[in-house]
Coordinates of C-alpha atoms in Angstrom, one line a residue:
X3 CA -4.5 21.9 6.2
X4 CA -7.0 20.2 4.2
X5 CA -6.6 16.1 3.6
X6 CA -9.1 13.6 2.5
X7 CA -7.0 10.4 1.1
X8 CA -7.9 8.0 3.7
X9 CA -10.9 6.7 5.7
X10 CA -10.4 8.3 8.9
X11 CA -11.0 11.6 6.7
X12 CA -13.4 14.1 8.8
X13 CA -16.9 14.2 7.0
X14 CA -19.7 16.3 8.5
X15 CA -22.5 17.4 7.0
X16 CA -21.4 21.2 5.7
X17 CA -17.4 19.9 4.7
X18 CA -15.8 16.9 3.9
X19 CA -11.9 16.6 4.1
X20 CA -9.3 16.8 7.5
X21 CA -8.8 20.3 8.1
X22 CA -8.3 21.2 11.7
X23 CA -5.4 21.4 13.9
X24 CA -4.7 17.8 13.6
X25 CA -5.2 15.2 11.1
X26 CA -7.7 11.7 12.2
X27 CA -3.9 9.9 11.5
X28 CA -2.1 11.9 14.4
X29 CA -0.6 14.3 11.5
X30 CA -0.2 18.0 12.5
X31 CA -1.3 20.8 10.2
X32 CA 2.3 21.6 9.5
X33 CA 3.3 18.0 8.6
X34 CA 0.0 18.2 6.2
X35 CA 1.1 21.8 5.0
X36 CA 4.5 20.3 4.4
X37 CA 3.7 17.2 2.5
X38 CA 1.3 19.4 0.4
X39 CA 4.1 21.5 -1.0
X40 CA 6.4 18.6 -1.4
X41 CA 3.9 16.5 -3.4
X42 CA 3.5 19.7 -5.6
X43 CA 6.8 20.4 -6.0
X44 CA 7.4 16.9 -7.1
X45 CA 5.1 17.5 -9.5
X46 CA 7.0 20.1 -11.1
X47 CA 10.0 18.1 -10.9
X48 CA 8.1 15.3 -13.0
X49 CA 7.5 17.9 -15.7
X50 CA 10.9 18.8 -16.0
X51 CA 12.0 15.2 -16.0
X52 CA 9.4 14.8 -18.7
X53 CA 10.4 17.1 -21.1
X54 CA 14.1 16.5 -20.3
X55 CA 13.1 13.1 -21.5
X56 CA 11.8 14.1 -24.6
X57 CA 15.3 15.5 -25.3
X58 CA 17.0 12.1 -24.7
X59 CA 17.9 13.2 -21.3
X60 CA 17.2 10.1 -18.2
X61 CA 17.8 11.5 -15.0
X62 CA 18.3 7.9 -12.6
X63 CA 18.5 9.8 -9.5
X64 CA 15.4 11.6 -9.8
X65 CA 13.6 8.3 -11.0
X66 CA 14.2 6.4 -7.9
X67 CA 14.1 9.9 -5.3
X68 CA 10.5 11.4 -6.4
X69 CA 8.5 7.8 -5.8
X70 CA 10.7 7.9 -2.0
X71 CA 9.7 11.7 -1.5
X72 CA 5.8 10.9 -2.9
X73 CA 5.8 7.6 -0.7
X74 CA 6.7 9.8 2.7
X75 CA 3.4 11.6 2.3
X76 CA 1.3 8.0 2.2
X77 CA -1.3 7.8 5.2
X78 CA 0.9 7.0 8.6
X79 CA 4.3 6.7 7.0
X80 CA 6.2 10.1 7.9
X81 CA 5.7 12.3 10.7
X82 CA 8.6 14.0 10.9
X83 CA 9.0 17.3 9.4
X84 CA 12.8 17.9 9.5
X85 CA 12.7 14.7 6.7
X86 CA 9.8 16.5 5.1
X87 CA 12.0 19.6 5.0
X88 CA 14.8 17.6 3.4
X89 CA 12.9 15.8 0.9
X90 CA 12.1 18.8 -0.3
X91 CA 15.2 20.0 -0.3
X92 CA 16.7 17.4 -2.4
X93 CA 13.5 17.9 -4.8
X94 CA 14.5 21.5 -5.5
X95 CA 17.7 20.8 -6.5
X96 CA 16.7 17.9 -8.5
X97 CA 13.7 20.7 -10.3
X98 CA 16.6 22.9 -10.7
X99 CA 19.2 20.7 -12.4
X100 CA 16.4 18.7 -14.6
X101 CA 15.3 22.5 -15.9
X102 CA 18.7 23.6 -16.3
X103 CA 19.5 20.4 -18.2
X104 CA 16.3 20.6 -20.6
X105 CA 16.8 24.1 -21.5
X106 CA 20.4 23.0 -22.9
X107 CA 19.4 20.7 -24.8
X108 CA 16.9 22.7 -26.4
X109 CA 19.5 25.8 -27.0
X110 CA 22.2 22.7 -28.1
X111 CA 19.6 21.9 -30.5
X112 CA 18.1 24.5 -31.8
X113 CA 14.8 23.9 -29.9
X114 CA 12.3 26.4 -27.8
X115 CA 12.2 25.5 -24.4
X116 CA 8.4 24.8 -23.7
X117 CA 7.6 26.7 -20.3
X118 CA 5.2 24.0 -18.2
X119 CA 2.3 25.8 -16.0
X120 CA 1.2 25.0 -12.2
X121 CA 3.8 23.1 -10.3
X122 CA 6.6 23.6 -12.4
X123 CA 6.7 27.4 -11.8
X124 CA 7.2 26.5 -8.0
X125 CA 10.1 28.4 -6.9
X126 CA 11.2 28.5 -3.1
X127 CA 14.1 28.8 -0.5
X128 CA 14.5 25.5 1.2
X129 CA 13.2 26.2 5.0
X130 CA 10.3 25.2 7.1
X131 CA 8.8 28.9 7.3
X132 CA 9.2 29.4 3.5
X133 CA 7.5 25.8 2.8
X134 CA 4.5 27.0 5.0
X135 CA 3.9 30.1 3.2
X136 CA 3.4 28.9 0.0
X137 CA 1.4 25.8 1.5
X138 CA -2.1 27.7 0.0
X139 CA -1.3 27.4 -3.3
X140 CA 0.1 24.1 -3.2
X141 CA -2.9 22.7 -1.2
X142 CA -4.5 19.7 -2.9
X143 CA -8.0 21.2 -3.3
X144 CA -6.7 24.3 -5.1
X145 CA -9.2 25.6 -7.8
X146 CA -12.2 24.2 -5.8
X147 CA -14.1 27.6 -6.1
X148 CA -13.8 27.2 -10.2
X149 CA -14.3 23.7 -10.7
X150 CA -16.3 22.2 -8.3
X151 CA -16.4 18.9 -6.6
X152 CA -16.1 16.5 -9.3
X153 CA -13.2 17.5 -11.0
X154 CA -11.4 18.0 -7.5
X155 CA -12.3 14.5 -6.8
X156 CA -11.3 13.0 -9.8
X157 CA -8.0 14.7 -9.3
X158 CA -7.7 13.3 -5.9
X159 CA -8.8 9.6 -7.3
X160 CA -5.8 10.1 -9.9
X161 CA -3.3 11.9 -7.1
X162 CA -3.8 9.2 -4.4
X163 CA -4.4 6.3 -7.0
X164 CA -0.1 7.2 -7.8
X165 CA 0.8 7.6 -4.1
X166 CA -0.1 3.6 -3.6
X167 CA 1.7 2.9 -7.4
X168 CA 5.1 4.9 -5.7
X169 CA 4.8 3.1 -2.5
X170 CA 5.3 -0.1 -4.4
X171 CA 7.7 1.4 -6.8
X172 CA 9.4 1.7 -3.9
X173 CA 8.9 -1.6 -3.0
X174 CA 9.8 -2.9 -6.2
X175 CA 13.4 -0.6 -6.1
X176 CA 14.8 -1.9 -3.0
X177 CA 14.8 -5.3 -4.7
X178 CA 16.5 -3.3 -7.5
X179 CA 13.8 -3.9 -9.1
X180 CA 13.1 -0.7 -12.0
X181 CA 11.8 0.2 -15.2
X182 CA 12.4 2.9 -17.2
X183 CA 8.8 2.9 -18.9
X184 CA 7.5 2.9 -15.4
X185 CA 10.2 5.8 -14.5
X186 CA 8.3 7.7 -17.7
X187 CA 4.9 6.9 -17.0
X188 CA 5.4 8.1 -13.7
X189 CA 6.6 11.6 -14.8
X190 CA 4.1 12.0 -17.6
X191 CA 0.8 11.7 -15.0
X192 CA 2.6 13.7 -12.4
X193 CA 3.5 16.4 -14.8
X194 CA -0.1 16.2 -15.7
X195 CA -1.4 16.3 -12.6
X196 CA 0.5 19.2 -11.4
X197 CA -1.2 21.6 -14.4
X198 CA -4.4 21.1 -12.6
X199 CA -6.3 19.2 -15.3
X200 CA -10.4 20.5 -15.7
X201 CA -11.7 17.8 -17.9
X202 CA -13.8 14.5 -16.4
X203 CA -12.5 12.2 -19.7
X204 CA -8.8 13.5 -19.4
X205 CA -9.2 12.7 -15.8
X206 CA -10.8 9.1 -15.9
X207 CA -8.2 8.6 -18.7
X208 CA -5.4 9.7 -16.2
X209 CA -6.8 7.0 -13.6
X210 CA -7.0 3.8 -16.0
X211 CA -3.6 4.9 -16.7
X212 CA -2.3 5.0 -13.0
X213 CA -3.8 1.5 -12.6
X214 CA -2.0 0.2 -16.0
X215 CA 1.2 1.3 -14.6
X216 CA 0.3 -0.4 -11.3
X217 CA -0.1 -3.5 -12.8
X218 CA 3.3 -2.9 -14.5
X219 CA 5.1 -2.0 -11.1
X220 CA 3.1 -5.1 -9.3
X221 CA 4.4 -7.5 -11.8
X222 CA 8.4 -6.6 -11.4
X223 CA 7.8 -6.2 -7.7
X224 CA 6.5 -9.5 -8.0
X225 CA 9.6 -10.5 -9.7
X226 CA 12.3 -9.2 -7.3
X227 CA 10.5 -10.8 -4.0
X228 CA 10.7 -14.4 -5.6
X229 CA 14.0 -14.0 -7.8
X230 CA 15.3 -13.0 -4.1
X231 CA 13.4 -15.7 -1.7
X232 CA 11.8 -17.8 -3.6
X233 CA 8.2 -18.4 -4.4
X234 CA 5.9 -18.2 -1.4
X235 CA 4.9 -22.4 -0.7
X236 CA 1.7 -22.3 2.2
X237 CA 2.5 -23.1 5.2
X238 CA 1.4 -22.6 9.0
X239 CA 2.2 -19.9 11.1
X240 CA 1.8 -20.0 14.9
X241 CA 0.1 -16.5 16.0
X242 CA 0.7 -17.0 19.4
X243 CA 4.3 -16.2 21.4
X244 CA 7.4 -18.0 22.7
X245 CA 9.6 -17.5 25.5
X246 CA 12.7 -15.5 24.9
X247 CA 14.2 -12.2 23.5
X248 CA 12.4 -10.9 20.5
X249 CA 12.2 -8.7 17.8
X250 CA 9.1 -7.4 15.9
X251 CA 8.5 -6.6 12.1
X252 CA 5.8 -4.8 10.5
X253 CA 5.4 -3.1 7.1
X254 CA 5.8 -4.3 3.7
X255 CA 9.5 -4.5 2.4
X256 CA 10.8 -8.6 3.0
X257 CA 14.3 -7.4 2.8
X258 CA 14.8 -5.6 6.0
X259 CA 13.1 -8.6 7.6
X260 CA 15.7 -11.0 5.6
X261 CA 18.4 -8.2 6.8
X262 CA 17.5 -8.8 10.7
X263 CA 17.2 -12.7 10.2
X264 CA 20.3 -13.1 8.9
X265 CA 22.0 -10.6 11.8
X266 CA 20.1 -12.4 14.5
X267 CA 20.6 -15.8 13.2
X268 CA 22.9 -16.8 16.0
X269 CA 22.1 -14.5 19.3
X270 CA 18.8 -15.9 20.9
X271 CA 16.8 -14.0 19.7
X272 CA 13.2 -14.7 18.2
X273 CA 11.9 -12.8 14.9
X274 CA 8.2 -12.3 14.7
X275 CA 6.3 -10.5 12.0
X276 CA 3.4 -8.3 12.3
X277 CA 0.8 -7.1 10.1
X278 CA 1.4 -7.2 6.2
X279 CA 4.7 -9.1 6.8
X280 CA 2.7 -12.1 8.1
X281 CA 2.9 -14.1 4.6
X282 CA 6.9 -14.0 4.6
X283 CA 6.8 -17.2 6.4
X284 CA 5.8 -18.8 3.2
X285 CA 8.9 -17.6 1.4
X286 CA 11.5 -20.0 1.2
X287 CA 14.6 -18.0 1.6
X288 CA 13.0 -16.7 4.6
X289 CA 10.4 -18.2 7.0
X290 CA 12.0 -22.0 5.5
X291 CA 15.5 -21.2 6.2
X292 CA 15.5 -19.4 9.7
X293 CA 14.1 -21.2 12.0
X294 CA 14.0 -18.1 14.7
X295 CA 11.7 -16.6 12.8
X296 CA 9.1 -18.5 14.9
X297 CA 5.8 -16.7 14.2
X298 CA 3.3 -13.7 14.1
X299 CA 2.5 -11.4 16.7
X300 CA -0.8 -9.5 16.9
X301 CA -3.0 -8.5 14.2
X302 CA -3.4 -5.4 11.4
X303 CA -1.8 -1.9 11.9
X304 CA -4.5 -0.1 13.6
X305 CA -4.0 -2.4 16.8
X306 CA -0.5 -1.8 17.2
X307 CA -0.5 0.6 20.0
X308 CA -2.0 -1.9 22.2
X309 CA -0.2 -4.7 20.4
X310 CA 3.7 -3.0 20.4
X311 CA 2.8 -2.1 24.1
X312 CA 2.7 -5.8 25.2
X313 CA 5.7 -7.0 22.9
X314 CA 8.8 -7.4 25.3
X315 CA 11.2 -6.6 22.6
X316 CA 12.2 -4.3 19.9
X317 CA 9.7 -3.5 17.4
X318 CA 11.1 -2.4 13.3
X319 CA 8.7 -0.4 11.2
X320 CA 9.8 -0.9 7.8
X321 CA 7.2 0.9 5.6
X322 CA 3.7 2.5 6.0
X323 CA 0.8 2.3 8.8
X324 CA 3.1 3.7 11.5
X325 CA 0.8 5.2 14.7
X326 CA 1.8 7.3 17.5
X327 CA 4.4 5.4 19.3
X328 CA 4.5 8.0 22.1
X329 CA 0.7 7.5 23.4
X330 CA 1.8 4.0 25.4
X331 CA 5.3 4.6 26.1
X332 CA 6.9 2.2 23.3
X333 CA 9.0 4.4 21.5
X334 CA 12.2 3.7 22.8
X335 CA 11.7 0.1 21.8
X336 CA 10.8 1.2 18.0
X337 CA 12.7 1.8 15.2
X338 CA 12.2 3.3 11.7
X339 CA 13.2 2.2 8.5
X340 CA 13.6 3.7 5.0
X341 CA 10.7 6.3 4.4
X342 CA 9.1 6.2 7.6
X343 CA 9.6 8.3 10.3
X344 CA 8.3 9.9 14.0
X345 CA 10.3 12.6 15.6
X346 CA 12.4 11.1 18.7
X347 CA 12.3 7.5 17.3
X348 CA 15.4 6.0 16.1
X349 CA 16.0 6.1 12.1
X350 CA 18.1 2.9 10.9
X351 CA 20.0 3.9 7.8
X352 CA 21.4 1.4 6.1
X353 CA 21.4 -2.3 6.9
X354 CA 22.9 -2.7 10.1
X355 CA 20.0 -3.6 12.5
X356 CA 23.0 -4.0 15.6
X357 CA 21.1 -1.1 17.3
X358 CA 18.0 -3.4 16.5
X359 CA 19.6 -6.3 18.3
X360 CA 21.2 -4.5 21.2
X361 CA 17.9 -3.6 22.5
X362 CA 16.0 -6.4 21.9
X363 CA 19.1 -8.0 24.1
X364 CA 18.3 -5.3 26.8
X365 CA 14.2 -5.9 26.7
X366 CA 12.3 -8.4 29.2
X367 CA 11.2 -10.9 26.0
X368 CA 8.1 -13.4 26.4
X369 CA 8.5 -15.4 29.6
X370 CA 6.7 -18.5 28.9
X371 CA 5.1 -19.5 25.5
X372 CA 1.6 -19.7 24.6
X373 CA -0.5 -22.7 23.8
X374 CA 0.0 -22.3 19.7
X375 CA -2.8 -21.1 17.2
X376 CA -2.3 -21.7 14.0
X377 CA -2.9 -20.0 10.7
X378 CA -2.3 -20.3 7.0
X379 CA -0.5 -18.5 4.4
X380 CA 1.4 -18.7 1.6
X381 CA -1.3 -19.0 -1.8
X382 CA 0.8 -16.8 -4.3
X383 CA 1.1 -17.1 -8.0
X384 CA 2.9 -20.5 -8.3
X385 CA 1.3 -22.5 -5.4
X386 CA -2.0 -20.9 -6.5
X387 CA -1.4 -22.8 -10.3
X388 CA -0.6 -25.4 -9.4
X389 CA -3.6 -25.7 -7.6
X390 CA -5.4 -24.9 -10.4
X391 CA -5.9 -28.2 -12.2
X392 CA -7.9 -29.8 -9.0
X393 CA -9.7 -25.9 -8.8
X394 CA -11.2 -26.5 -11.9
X395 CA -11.9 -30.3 -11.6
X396 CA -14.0 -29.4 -8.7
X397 CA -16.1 -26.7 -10.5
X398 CA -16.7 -28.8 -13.5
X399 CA -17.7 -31.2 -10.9
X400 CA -20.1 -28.6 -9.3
X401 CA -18.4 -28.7 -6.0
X402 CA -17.1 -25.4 -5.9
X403 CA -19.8 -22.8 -6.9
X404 CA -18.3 -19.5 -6.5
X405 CA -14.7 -17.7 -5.0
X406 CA -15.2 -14.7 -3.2
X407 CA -11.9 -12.3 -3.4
X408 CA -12.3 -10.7 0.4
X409 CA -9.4 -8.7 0.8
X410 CA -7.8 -5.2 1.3
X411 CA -6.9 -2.6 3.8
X412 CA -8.3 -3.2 8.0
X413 CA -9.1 -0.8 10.0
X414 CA -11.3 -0.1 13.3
X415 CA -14.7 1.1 12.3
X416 CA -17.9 -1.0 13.7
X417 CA -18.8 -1.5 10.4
X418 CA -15.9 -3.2 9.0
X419 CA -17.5 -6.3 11.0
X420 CA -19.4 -6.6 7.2
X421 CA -16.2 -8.5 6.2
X422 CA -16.3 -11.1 8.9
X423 CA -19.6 -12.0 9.0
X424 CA -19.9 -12.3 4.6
X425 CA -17.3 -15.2 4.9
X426 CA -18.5 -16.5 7.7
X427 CA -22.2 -16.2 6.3
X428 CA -20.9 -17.9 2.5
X429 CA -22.0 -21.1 1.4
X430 CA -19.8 -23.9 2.2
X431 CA -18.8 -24.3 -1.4
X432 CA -17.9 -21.4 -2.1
X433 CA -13.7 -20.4 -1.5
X434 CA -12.6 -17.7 -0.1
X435 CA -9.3 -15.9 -1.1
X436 CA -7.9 -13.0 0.7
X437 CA -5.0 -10.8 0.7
X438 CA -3.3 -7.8 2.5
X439 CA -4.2 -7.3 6.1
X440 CA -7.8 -7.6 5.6
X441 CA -7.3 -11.0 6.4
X442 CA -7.1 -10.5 10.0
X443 CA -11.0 -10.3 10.2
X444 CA -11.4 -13.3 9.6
X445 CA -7.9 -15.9 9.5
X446 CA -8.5 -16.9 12.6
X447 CA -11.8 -19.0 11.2
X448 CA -11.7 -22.5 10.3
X449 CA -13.3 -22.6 7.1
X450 CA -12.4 -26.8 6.2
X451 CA -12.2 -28.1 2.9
X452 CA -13.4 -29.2 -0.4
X453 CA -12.7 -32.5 -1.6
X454 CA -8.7 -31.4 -0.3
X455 CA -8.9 -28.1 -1.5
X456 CA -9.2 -25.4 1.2
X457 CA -11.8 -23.1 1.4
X458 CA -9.1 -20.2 2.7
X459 CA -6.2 -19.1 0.7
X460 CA -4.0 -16.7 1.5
X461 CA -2.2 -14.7 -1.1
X462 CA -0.1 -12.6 0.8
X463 CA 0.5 -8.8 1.3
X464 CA -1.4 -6.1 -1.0
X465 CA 1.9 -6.1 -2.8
X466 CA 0.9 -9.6 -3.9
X467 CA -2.5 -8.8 -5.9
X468 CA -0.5 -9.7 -8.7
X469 CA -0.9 -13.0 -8.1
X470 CA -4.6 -13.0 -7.4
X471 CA -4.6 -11.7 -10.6
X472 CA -2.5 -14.4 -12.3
X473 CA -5.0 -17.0 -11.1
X474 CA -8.2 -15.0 -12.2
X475 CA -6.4 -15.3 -15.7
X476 CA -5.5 -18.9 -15.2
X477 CA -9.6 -19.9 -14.6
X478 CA -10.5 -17.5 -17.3
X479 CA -8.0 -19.0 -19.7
X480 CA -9.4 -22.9 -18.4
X481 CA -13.2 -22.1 -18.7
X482 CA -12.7 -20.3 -22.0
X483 CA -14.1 -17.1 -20.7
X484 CA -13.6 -13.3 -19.7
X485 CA -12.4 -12.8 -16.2
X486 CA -15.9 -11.5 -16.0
X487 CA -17.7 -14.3 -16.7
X488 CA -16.2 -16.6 -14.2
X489 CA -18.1 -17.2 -10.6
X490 CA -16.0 -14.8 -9.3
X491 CA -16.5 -11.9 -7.1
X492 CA -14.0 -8.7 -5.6
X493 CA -15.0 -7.9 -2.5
X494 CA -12.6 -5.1 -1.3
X495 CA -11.7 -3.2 1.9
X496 CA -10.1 0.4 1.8
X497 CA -8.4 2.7 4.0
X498 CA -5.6 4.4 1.7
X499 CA -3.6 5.0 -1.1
X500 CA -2.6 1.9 -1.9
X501 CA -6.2 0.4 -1.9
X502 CA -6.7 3.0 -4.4
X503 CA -3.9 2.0 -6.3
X504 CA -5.1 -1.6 -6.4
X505 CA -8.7 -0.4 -7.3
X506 CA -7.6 1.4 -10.4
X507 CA -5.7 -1.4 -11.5
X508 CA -8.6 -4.0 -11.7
X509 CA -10.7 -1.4 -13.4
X510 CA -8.0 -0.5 -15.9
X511 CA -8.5 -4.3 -16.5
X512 CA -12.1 -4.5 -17.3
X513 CA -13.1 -6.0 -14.1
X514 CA -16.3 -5.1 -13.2
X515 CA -19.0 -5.4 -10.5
X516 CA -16.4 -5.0 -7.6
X517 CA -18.0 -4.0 -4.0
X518 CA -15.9 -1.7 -2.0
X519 CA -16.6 -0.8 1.7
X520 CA -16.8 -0.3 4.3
X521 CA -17.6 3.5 3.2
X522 CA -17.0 5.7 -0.2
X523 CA -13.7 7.4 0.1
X524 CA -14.6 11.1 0.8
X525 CA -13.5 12.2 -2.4
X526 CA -15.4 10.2 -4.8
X527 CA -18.9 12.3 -4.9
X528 CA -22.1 10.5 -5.4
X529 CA -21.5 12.0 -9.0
X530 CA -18.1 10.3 -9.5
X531 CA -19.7 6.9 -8.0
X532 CA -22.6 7.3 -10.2
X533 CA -20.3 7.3 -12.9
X534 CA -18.2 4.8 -12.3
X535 CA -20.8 2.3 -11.4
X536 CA -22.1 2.7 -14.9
X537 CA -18.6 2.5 -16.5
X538 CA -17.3 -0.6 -14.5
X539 CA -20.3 -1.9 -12.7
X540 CA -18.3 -0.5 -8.7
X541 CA -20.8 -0.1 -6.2
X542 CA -20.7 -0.1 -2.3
X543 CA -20.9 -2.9 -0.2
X544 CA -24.5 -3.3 1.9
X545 CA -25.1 -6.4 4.4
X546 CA -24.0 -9.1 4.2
X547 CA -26.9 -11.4 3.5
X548 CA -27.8 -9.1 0.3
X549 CA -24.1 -9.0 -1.2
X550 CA -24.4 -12.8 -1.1
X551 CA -27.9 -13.1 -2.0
X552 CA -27.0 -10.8 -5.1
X553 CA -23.7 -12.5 -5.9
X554 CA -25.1 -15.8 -5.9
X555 CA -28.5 -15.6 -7.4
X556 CA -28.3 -12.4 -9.2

């Protein structure tokens, strides 16, 4: 196996990349071998779709399967290789029917077939062994020897960059939310990618264009969570637990939490969230309208195993950051959803939760509640302008000197502490917006005021940078400025793809002079950084007390 797309990656100082027995995520080296070859095969399927496309030909089934089969190979989403295997499956036959189709069309019409190289000449019986054998060439470091480094990590930035714009393709789809440019966008980079690209420009070109389309696929996912519940209004959440029977949610997707709301609605059962599902409270079709969903539970993903191991109930993983359920003994209590999976755990298809219910009816629950703690979420795009009038009156005004943007993936290295102590360290007129679960390092904090406005908004999920966005154009728009020029700075967190994905799309945007920490993904060589500091101003996050002193008086 070799793997290097999140922070956990294995960097010593003669080799950089995962590459043992075992992935840092739990992953074996046959899951790894096996979402290698599928990721390369879907390549190939992308080229095919591609040119079938330039012959008038949409294929709608392998629009909305390739982002689900590219999503299962995100960081802690699927572990279970009998899915892997039938992914792939259904990606063949898809390649094989896309082909097929294409070369028709061009015999119908008089056309020669063009013949794509790399992952389109993939060609393989449908079995576990026959996956692993051709896992070599389908590895995504191939043609390391003959490029080097920088073209390998550039294809890597570009690869992993698309993995985060599936995922919320994905997103965006189960709220029947599509497009068909996005659907051909998609194809055209993937095809691209798959031909093993050599250049730096095409490369960097091939990035900005992966965080364009992001922003394209943020914007309609944006548009199917509030057509469907509403736009997010802040409101309070109580962190702390209640007595009864319970069931937990983590992930991303709002409509399997809406799903088990409405199917629990009248059995005694409490609904907390967890994680990135935290700001569906602020949703009014949701946290406004069922009053059993009565809080939070716990913090960001990489505490669940000590987190799901206290919860008395049953516990729903609706999208990525899934860990090892096995290692304290809660996996009977878990269940799976859409593209996530762990061998043994139960796999909900469809959108009956009753299995859900039935065990949450059979568990312990919370026996006494918990003196309440309070926290705030719910700053999306419209509560966010129509703050904005009293934002700006206070800068004019010279009361609010600066917004730092502190948001991103969390995670549990030492030195993500950086993020905790530069907003706790920040001037007390400066306001601090956050999004994703990066917020957990620091949302327990009171922060106050200024003159009514408060110092700490929320946003919401990663899948809501959209809206931070929205409000960066908003001030710009106010001030009469670039985004640039405002007092406003990007402070980001990363652990995966969809950080990457989110990264790419405020470059492709011109926004410059972000900090990202708490290290340099492995793949981006001091050559790469190098470069892109001088394209876009990016540069790495140091202490605390320099970020501000730079920020503020540089």
């Amino acid at each position: 196996m070799f793997c290097m797309q999140c922070e956990h990656t294995i960097v010593t100082p003669v080799a950089k990349g995962c590459s043992y027995a075992a992935g840092m995520c739990g992953k074996t080296s046959e899951i790894s071998d096996l979402q290698d070859v599928l990721v390369y095969l879907i390549q190939g399927v992308s080229s095919y779709a591609h040119l079938a496309r330039s012959m008038g030909i949409k294929d709608v089934e392998a629009d909305e399967y390739l982002p689900q089969a590219f999503f299962s190979t995100l960081t802690n989403v699927n572990f279970d290789e009998e899915r892997l295997v039938e992914y792939t499956k259904n990606c063949m036959a898809l390649r094989n029917r896309l082909k097929a189709a294409y070369e028709a069309a061009c015999a119908e019409q008089g056309v020669t077939p063009e013949q794509p190289e790399g992952a389109a000449q993939l060609d393989l019986s449908i079995d576990k062994a026959a996956m692993l054998s051709v896992a070599p060439q389908a590895v995504v470091n191939r043609g390391f020897e003959q490029v080097g480094e920088d073209i390998i990590g550039l294809r890597l930035l570009a690869l992993y960059g698309l993995k985060g714009v599936a995922a919320y393709m994905e997103h965006a789809r189960v709220l029947d939310q599509t497009s068909d440019e996005v659907y051909a966008e998609f194809h055209r980079i993937m095809a691209r990618l798959g031909e093993d690209p050599t250049e730096m420009e095409e490369l960097l070109g091939l990035a900005m264009a992966i965080g364009t389309l992001n922003y394209q696929v943020m914007e309609i996912l944006d548009a199917g969570e509030t057509n469907a519940y509403g736009h997010p209004k802040p409101v309070q959440v109580n962190m702390k637990p209640i007595a009864g029977k319970c069931i937990l949610v983590s992930g991303h997707d709002l409509i399997d939490l809406h799903h088990i709301l409405e199917q629990t609605k009248d059995k005694g059962i409490n609904v907390y969230t967890h994680g990135e599902m935290l700001p569906a409270h602020a949703y009014p079709e949701l946290g406004h309208k069922y009053p059993h969903l009565v809080g939070n539970y716990g913090s960001a993903w990489q505490n669940q195993q000590k987190e799901f191991a206290n919860f008395p109930g049953a516990i729903v993983m609706t999208s990525n950051c899934l860990i090892n359920p096995e290692v304290q003994g809660y996996a009977e209590r878990m269940y799976t959803r859409s593209i996530v999976g762990w061998p043994g755990v139960t796999h909900v298809i469809g959108d009956d939760f009753s299995v859900v219910i039935d065990k949450a009816l059979e568990c312990e629950g919370f026996k006494y509640d918990e003196i309440p703690h309070y926290t705030t979420t719910g700053f999306a795009r419209n509560a966010l302008m129509e703050a904005a009038p009293a934002v700006i009156e206070q800068v004019k005004a010279g009361n609010i000197s600066h917004f730092l943007l502190v948001g991103g993936c969390d995670g549990d290295k030492a030195e993500r502490s950086y993020f905790t102590d530069i907003v706790k360290q920040a001037p007390k007129d400066t306001v601090i917006l956050t999004l994703a679960c990066g917020k957990f390092k620091f949302n327990d904090l009171e922060f106050g005021d200024i003159n009514g406005i408060p110092r700490f908004l929320d946003v919401g999920q990663c899948n809501d940078t959209y809206s931070a966005i929205q409000l960066a154009l908003a001030l710009a728009d106010a001030f009469e400025c670039g985004v640039n020029d405002l007092p406003l700075t990007l402070i980001l967190s990363w652990f995966e793809q969809k950080a990457i994905a989110v990264l790419l799309t405020l470059l492709s945007l011109g926004i410059k002079d972000i900090r990202v920490g708490p290290t340099a993904p492995a793949f981006l060589t001091d050559n790469l950084l190098t470069a892109l500091n001088e394209m876009t101003g990016l540069k790495l996050i140091t202490t605390p007390e320099q970020d501000l002193n730079d920020i503020l008086n540089g």
